[in-house]
C-alpha cells in the first residue's frame, strides 16, 4: 500500500494542473494494443508417436494516453500481461509463464520546441506468485515460489530534462532520481534486497528512452529502455530494463505479437553452479524473456 500512496502523491500535481481542461478531448491522443493467444495440444490414449497434453493462454494489454496543449505535456502508458500453461493431465496444475504490471507517467513543460522540464514516475510489479524451476531437472513442477505481488515492487520518480524531437520518440534524463524497492514477503527479501529488508531506497541518475512507430503497414513497434545508477552505492554500475513489443496485424482481429524484456539489476543475485550442480557463489546475471503470441488482437490507435 505504501507504493500506491506514494504513486498517487507523485501524480497529484499533474492531475490538478490538467483538471480544468480534462473535458476537452481534442488535446488527447489515446490508443493501445490488446492481445489474447492460446494453444491446446491433446492426444488420445493410443497415439503411436507419443506426446503430452498441454494448454496455454496469454493475455496482454498496452495502452497509452498522452495530453499536449501549449507548453504542457502529460504522457501515460500502462502495460498489463498475464499467462498460464499446463502440461499433462489429471492433477496437472496451471503455472504462470507471463506476469507484468507497469505504469509510466511523465508530466512536462516546454522551454524550447523540443526540450521540456519533466517529472517521471514509473511503477512495476506482478499479479501473482512466481515459481523457481531447475532447468536441468526432468520435471514440469515448480520447486518453490520466489516472488509475488509487490515482492518485488519498484517505484521510481525524479525530475529532469526531456528531449522530444517527435511525438513518437523521447529521451529523458534525471540527475536526481529516487528508486524504491518493496518486498512485502519476508522470505523473498534476501533475493531482491541486499539489505534483507522489506524496503530499500536508492538515489541516483536515471535515463529513459521511448520509441513508438508504425514501421510498415499494420506493423507497430514500440520499445522502452531504462538505465539507473545509484549514487549512494556502487556508482557506475547500471541497472537496465529494456522492453519491446511488435504487433503485426493480419486483419482487424487477428495478429502476431512478439514481446521481449531484458533486465540487469546488480541487487538481484542468482546461484552460480559448477558443472556438477554445486553452488559456488551468487552473482547478478542478465535476465531475458520473450513471448510470441499468435491469436486475437485488437489495436486501437488515434493519431
Short mmCIF file of C-alpha atoms in Angstrom, two decimals:
data_model
loop_
_atom_site.label_atom_id
_atom_site.label_comp_id
_atom_site.label_asym_id
_atom_site.label_seq_id
_atom_site.Cartn_x
_atom_site.Cartn_y
_atom_site.Cartn_z
CA UNK A 1 0.00 0.00 0.00
CA UNK A 2 2.91 2.38 0.60
CA UNK A 3 3.77 2.23 -3.08
CA UNK A 4 0.20 3.11 -4.07
CA UNK A 5 0.14 6.13 -1.74
CA UNK A 6 3.47 7.43 -3.00
CA UNK A 7 2.37 6.95 -6.60
CA UNK A 8 -0.84 8.89 -6.06
CA UNK A 9 1.01 11.73 -4.33
CA UNK A 10 3.54 11.89 -7.17
CA UNK A 11 0.79 12.10 -9.81
CA UNK A 12 -1.35 14.62 -7.93
CA UNK A 13 0.33 17.84 -9.18
CA UNK A 14 -0.02 16.84 -12.82
CA UNK A 15 -3.63 15.81 -12.31
CA UNK A 16 -4.54 19.08 -10.65
CA UNK A 17 -2.86 21.16 -13.33
CA UNK A 18 -4.94 19.49 -16.04
CA UNK A 19 -8.23 19.20 -14.18
CA UNK A 20 -9.74 22.35 -15.66
CA UNK A 21 -9.02 21.15 -19.21
CA UNK A 22 -9.67 17.42 -18.96
CA UNK A 23 -13.14 17.60 -20.57
CA UNK A 24 -11.66 18.85 -23.82
CA UNK A 25 -10.55 15.67 -25.59
CA UNK A 26 -9.03 17.43 -28.60
CA UNK A 27 -5.67 17.62 -26.80
CA UNK A 28 -5.51 13.89 -26.07
CA UNK A 29 -4.03 11.09 -28.13
CA UNK A 30 -5.06 7.67 -26.89
CA UNK A 31 -4.62 4.11 -28.05
CA UNK A 32 -3.23 0.69 -27.38
CA UNK A 33 -2.95 -2.97 -28.25
CA UNK A 34 -4.82 -5.87 -26.64
CA UNK A 35 -3.84 -9.46 -27.42
CA UNK A 36 -5.13 -12.88 -26.40
CA UNK A 37 -3.36 -16.01 -27.55
CA UNK A 38 -3.96 -19.64 -26.67
CA UNK A 39 -2.78 -23.13 -27.60
CA UNK A 40 -4.18 -26.60 -26.97
CA UNK A 41 -2.49 -29.89 -27.76
CA UNK A 42 -4.16 -33.20 -27.00
CA UNK A 43 -3.54 -36.88 -27.67
CA UNK A 44 -5.76 -39.92 -27.49
CA UNK A 45 -4.85 -42.87 -25.29
CA UNK A 46 -3.47 -44.63 -28.36
CA UNK A 47 -1.04 -42.31 -30.14
CA UNK A 48 1.99 -44.15 -31.50
CA UNK A 49 4.30 -41.11 -31.78
CA UNK A 50 3.85 -40.18 -28.11
CA UNK A 51 3.30 -36.75 -26.61
CA UNK A 52 1.96 -34.81 -23.67
CA UNK A 53 -1.26 -32.82 -23.44
CA UNK A 54 -0.78 -29.08 -22.95
CA UNK A 55 -2.81 -25.90 -22.79
CA UNK A 56 -1.72 -22.28 -22.53
CA UNK A 57 -3.26 -18.84 -22.65
CA UNK A 58 -1.59 -15.42 -22.61
CA UNK A 59 -3.26 -12.02 -22.41
CA UNK A 60 -1.53 -8.67 -22.90
CA UNK A 61 -2.73 -5.05 -22.92
CA UNK A 62 -0.60 -1.99 -23.71
CA UNK A 63 -2.35 1.38 -23.51
CA UNK A 64 -1.30 5.00 -23.70
CA UNK A 65 -2.97 8.37 -23.15
CA UNK A 66 -0.98 11.50 -24.00
CA UNK A 67 -2.05 15.10 -23.45
CA UNK A 68 -0.47 18.09 -25.19
CA UNK A 69 -1.57 21.71 -25.05
CA UNK A 70 0.54 24.83 -25.40
CA UNK A 71 3.63 24.20 -23.24
CA UNK A 72 2.12 21.35 -21.24
CA UNK A 73 2.69 17.65 -21.89
CA UNK A 74 1.42 14.65 -19.94
CA UNK A 75 2.26 11.15 -21.20
CA UNK A 76 0.88 7.98 -19.61
CA UNK A 77 1.24 4.32 -20.55
CA UNK A 78 0.10 1.13 -18.86
CA UNK A 79 1.26 -2.43 -19.62
CA UNK A 80 -0.55 -5.48 -18.23
CA UNK A 81 0.22 -9.10 -19.08
CA UNK A 82 -0.62 -12.49 -17.65
CA UNK A 83 -0.35 -16.02 -18.98
CA UNK A 84 -0.55 -19.61 -17.74
CA UNK A 85 0.47 -23.01 -19.09
CA UNK A 86 -0.36 -26.58 -18.12
CA UNK A 87 1.30 -29.77 -19.27
CA UNK A 88 -0.08 -33.22 -18.61
CA UNK A 89 -3.47 -34.43 -17.45
CA UNK A 90 -5.14 -35.46 -14.24
CA UNK A 91 -4.00 -33.18 -11.43
CA UNK A 92 -1.54 -31.15 -13.52
CA UNK A 93 -1.77 -27.50 -12.50
CA UNK A 94 -1.65 -24.28 -14.47
CA UNK A 95 1.60 -22.37 -13.88
CA UNK A 96 2.14 -18.80 -14.98
CA UNK A 97 4.52 -18.07 -17.84
CA UNK A 98 3.93 -14.32 -18.14
CA UNK A 99 3.15 -11.70 -15.47
CA UNK A 100 3.58 -7.94 -15.58
CA UNK A 101 2.15 -4.70 -14.25
CA UNK A 102 3.87 -1.46 -15.26
CA UNK A 103 2.72 2.16 -15.21
CA UNK A 104 4.62 5.19 -16.53
CA UNK A 105 3.51 8.79 -16.15
CA UNK A 106 5.52 11.82 -17.28
CA UNK A 107 4.49 15.46 -16.93
CA UNK A 108 6.48 18.26 -18.53
CA UNK A 109 6.52 21.92 -19.53
CA UNK A 110 8.33 23.13 -22.63
CA UNK A 111 11.04 25.75 -22.51
CA UNK A 112 12.03 25.17 -26.18
CA UNK A 113 10.23 23.41 -29.03
CA UNK A 114 11.88 20.07 -28.24
CA UNK A 115 13.06 20.35 -24.62
CA UNK A 116 10.89 20.04 -21.53
CA UNK A 117 11.39 20.17 -17.79
CA UNK A 118 9.68 16.93 -16.76
CA UNK A 119 8.77 14.73 -13.80
CA UNK A 120 8.63 10.97 -14.39
CA UNK A 121 7.00 8.23 -12.28
CA UNK A 122 7.48 4.52 -13.01
CA UNK A 123 5.86 1.64 -11.10
CA UNK A 124 6.46 -2.10 -11.70
CA UNK A 125 5.31 -5.31 -10.06
CA UNK A 126 3.41 -8.52 -10.90
CA UNK A 127 -0.01 -10.07 -10.31
CA UNK A 128 0.74 -13.49 -8.81
CA UNK A 129 3.35 -15.78 -7.31
CA UNK A 130 6.34 -16.76 -9.40
CA UNK A 131 7.94 -20.20 -9.28
CA UNK A 132 11.54 -21.37 -9.43
CA UNK A 133 12.42 -24.14 -11.86
CA UNK A 134 15.50 -26.28 -12.18
CA UNK A 135 16.29 -26.19 -15.93
CA UNK A 136 18.31 -29.40 -15.64
CA UNK A 137 15.61 -31.40 -13.87
CA UNK A 138 13.25 -33.64 -15.85
CA UNK A 139 10.10 -32.26 -14.25
CA UNK A 140 7.37 -29.79 -15.12
CA UNK A 141 6.57 -28.99 -11.49
CA UNK A 142 7.89 -25.84 -9.77
CA UNK A 143 10.42 -26.22 -6.98
CA UNK A 144 9.23 -23.32 -4.81
CA UNK A 145 7.90 -19.76 -5.00
CA UNK A 146 10.33 -16.85 -5.39
CA UNK A 147 8.12 -13.80 -5.99
CA UNK A 148 4.61 -12.38 -5.54
CA UNK A 149 2.62 -9.17 -5.88
CA UNK A 150 4.78 -6.31 -4.51
CA UNK A 151 7.53 -8.82 -3.80
CA UNK A 152 9.30 -7.25 -5.51
CA UNK A 153 7.69 -3.97 -6.50
CA UNK A 154 9.61 -0.97 -7.84
CA UNK A 155 8.78 2.74 -7.74
CA UNK A 156 10.96 5.32 -9.50
CA UNK A 157 10.38 9.05 -9.65
CA UNK A 158 12.50 12.08 -10.43
CA UNK A 159 12.75 15.42 -12.20
CA UNK A 160 14.88 16.03 -15.27
CA UNK A 161 15.20 17.15 -18.87
CA UNK A 162 13.11 15.53 -21.61
CA UNK A 163 14.08 15.77 -25.30
CA UNK A 164 11.15 15.07 -27.65
CA UNK A 165 12.16 15.56 -31.30
CA UNK A 166 8.88 13.93 -32.41
CA UNK A 167 5.64 12.63 -30.98
CA UNK A 168 6.92 9.04 -31.11
CA UNK A 169 10.41 9.48 -29.64
CA UNK A 170 11.69 10.85 -26.34
CA UNK A 171 14.88 10.79 -24.27
CA UNK A 172 14.51 11.69 -20.60
CA UNK A 173 17.38 12.19 -18.17
CA UNK A 174 17.07 12.83 -14.44
CA UNK A 175 20.24 13.65 -12.47
CA UNK A 176 18.29 13.16 -9.22
CA UNK A 177 16.05 10.10 -9.24
CA UNK A 178 14.60 8.08 -6.36
CA UNK A 179 14.31 4.31 -6.71
CA UNK A 180 12.38 2.33 -4.11
CA UNK A 181 12.22 -1.45 -3.86
CA UNK A 182 9.39 -3.11 -1.94
CA UNK A 183 9.49 -6.78 -0.89
CA UNK A 184 6.42 -7.35 1.28
CA UNK A 185 7.02 -11.12 1.70
CA UNK A 186 9.78 -11.74 4.25
CA UNK A 187 11.07 -14.98 2.69
CA UNK A 188 11.85 -13.20 -0.62
CA UNK A 189 13.62 -10.15 0.82
CA UNK A 190 17.15 -11.54 0.53
CA UNK A 191 16.55 -12.30 -3.16
CA UNK A 192 15.77 -8.71 -4.17
CA UNK A 193 17.26 -6.51 -1.46
CA UNK A 194 20.90 -6.88 -0.33
CA UNK A 195 19.84 -5.28 2.96
CA UNK A 196 17.39 -8.19 3.51
CA UNK A 197 14.58 -5.80 4.38
CA UNK A 198 11.05 -5.02 3.16
CA UNK A 199 12.09 -1.63 1.77
CA UNK A 200 15.17 -0.18 0.12
CA UNK A 201 15.78 3.39 -1.02
CA UNK A 202 18.31 4.35 -3.71
CA UNK A 203 19.20 7.82 -5.01
CA UNK A 204 20.82 8.06 -8.42
CA UNK A 205 20.59 9.19 -12.03
CA UNK A 206 18.07 7.81 -14.50
CA UNK A 207 17.93 7.68 -18.31
CA UNK A 208 14.72 6.66 -20.07
CA UNK A 209 14.35 6.21 -23.84
CA UNK A 210 10.99 5.58 -25.55
CA UNK A 211 10.15 4.97 -29.20
CA UNK A 212 6.89 4.05 -30.94
CA UNK A 213 6.36 3.76 -34.67
CA UNK A 214 4.28 2.06 -37.34
CA UNK A 215 7.29 0.64 -39.21
CA UNK A 216 5.17 -0.76 -42.06
CA UNK A 217 1.52 -1.05 -42.89
CA UNK A 218 -0.20 -2.87 -40.00
CA UNK A 219 3.10 -3.42 -38.15
CA UNK A 220 3.53 -1.43 -34.94
CA UNK A 221 6.79 -1.39 -33.00
CA UNK A 222 7.30 0.14 -29.56
CA UNK A 223 10.21 -0.02 -27.15
CA UNK A 224 11.32 1.49 -23.87
CA UNK A 225 14.71 1.28 -22.16
CA UNK A 226 15.53 2.47 -18.65
CA UNK A 227 19.02 2.87 -17.15
CA UNK A 228 19.63 3.67 -13.46
CA UNK A 229 22.85 4.16 -11.46
CA UNK A 230 22.93 4.52 -7.68
CA UNK A 231 24.88 7.49 -6.24
CA UNK A 232 24.87 6.03 -2.72
CA UNK A 233 26.44 2.66 -3.50
CA UNK A 234 28.43 1.19 -6.43
CA UNK A 235 28.02 4.30 -8.60
CA UNK A 236 28.77 3.39 -12.19
CA UNK A 237 27.01 0.03 -12.01
CA UNK A 238 23.92 0.38 -14.19
CA UNK A 239 20.55 -1.33 -13.73
CA UNK A 240 18.86 -1.97 -17.10
CA UNK A 241 15.24 -2.67 -18.02
CA UNK A 242 14.62 -2.84 -21.78
CA UNK A 243 11.29 -3.87 -23.31
CA UNK A 244 9.99 -4.20 -26.86
CA UNK A 245 6.63 -5.08 -28.39
CA UNK A 246 6.00 -5.71 -32.09
CA UNK A 247 2.45 -6.22 -33.37
CA UNK A 248 1.79 -7.41 -36.93
CA UNK A 249 -1.91 -7.33 -37.83
CA UNK A 250 -3.34 -9.85 -40.26
CA UNK A 251 -6.81 -8.33 -40.05
CA UNK A 252 -8.86 -6.35 -37.52
CA UNK A 253 -9.00 -9.24 -35.04
CA UNK A 254 -6.02 -11.46 -35.73
CA UNK A 255 -2.33 -10.63 -35.29
CA UNK A 256 1.10 -11.81 -34.26
CA UNK A 257 2.68 -10.20 -31.18
CA UNK A 258 6.31 -10.57 -30.18
CA UNK A 259 7.49 -9.09 -26.86
CA UNK A 260 10.91 -9.12 -25.22
CA UNK A 261 12.19 -7.98 -21.83
CA UNK A 262 15.85 -7.70 -20.85
CA UNK A 263 16.75 -6.95 -17.21
CA UNK A 264 20.03 -6.50 -15.40
CA UNK A 265 19.93 -5.49 -11.73
CA UNK A 266 23.04 -5.85 -9.57
CA UNK A 267 20.85 -6.29 -6.48
CA UNK A 268 19.21 -9.46 -7.82
CA UNK A 269 21.58 -12.35 -7.14
CA UNK A 270 21.49 -15.82 -8.72
CA UNK A 271 23.10 -19.06 -7.58
CA UNK A 272 26.19 -19.84 -9.63
CA UNK A 273 26.75 -23.58 -10.07
CA UNK A 274 29.67 -25.64 -11.28
CA UNK A 275 29.40 -28.46 -13.81
CA UNK A 276 28.33 -30.85 -11.02
CA UNK A 277 25.46 -28.61 -9.95
CA UNK A 278 27.10 -27.39 -6.75
CA UNK A 279 26.52 -23.76 -5.71
CA UNK A 280 29.83 -21.86 -5.81
CA UNK A 281 28.51 -18.36 -5.07
CA UNK A 282 25.99 -15.71 -6.03
CA UNK A 283 26.21 -13.03 -8.74
CA UNK A 284 23.89 -10.80 -10.76
CA UNK A 285 23.05 -12.06 -14.25
CA UNK A 286 21.35 -10.78 -17.40
CA UNK A 287 17.69 -11.84 -17.45
CA UNK A 288 15.87 -12.23 -20.77
CA UNK A 289 12.32 -13.16 -21.69
CA UNK A 290 10.49 -13.40 -24.99
CA UNK A 291 6.81 -14.09 -25.63
CA UNK A 292 5.37 -14.89 -29.05
CA UNK A 293 1.57 -14.69 -29.19
CA UNK A 294 -0.50 -15.62 -32.23
CA UNK A 295 -4.19 -15.04 -31.78
CA UNK A 296 -6.88 -12.48 -31.20
CA UNK A 297 -5.60 -8.89 -31.17
CA UNK A 298 -7.36 -5.57 -31.19
CA UNK A 299 -5.34 -2.45 -31.95
CA UNK A 300 -6.90 0.86 -31.03
CA UNK A 301 -4.93 3.89 -32.17
CA UNK A 302 -5.86 7.51 -32.60
CA UNK A 303 -3.38 9.72 -34.40
#
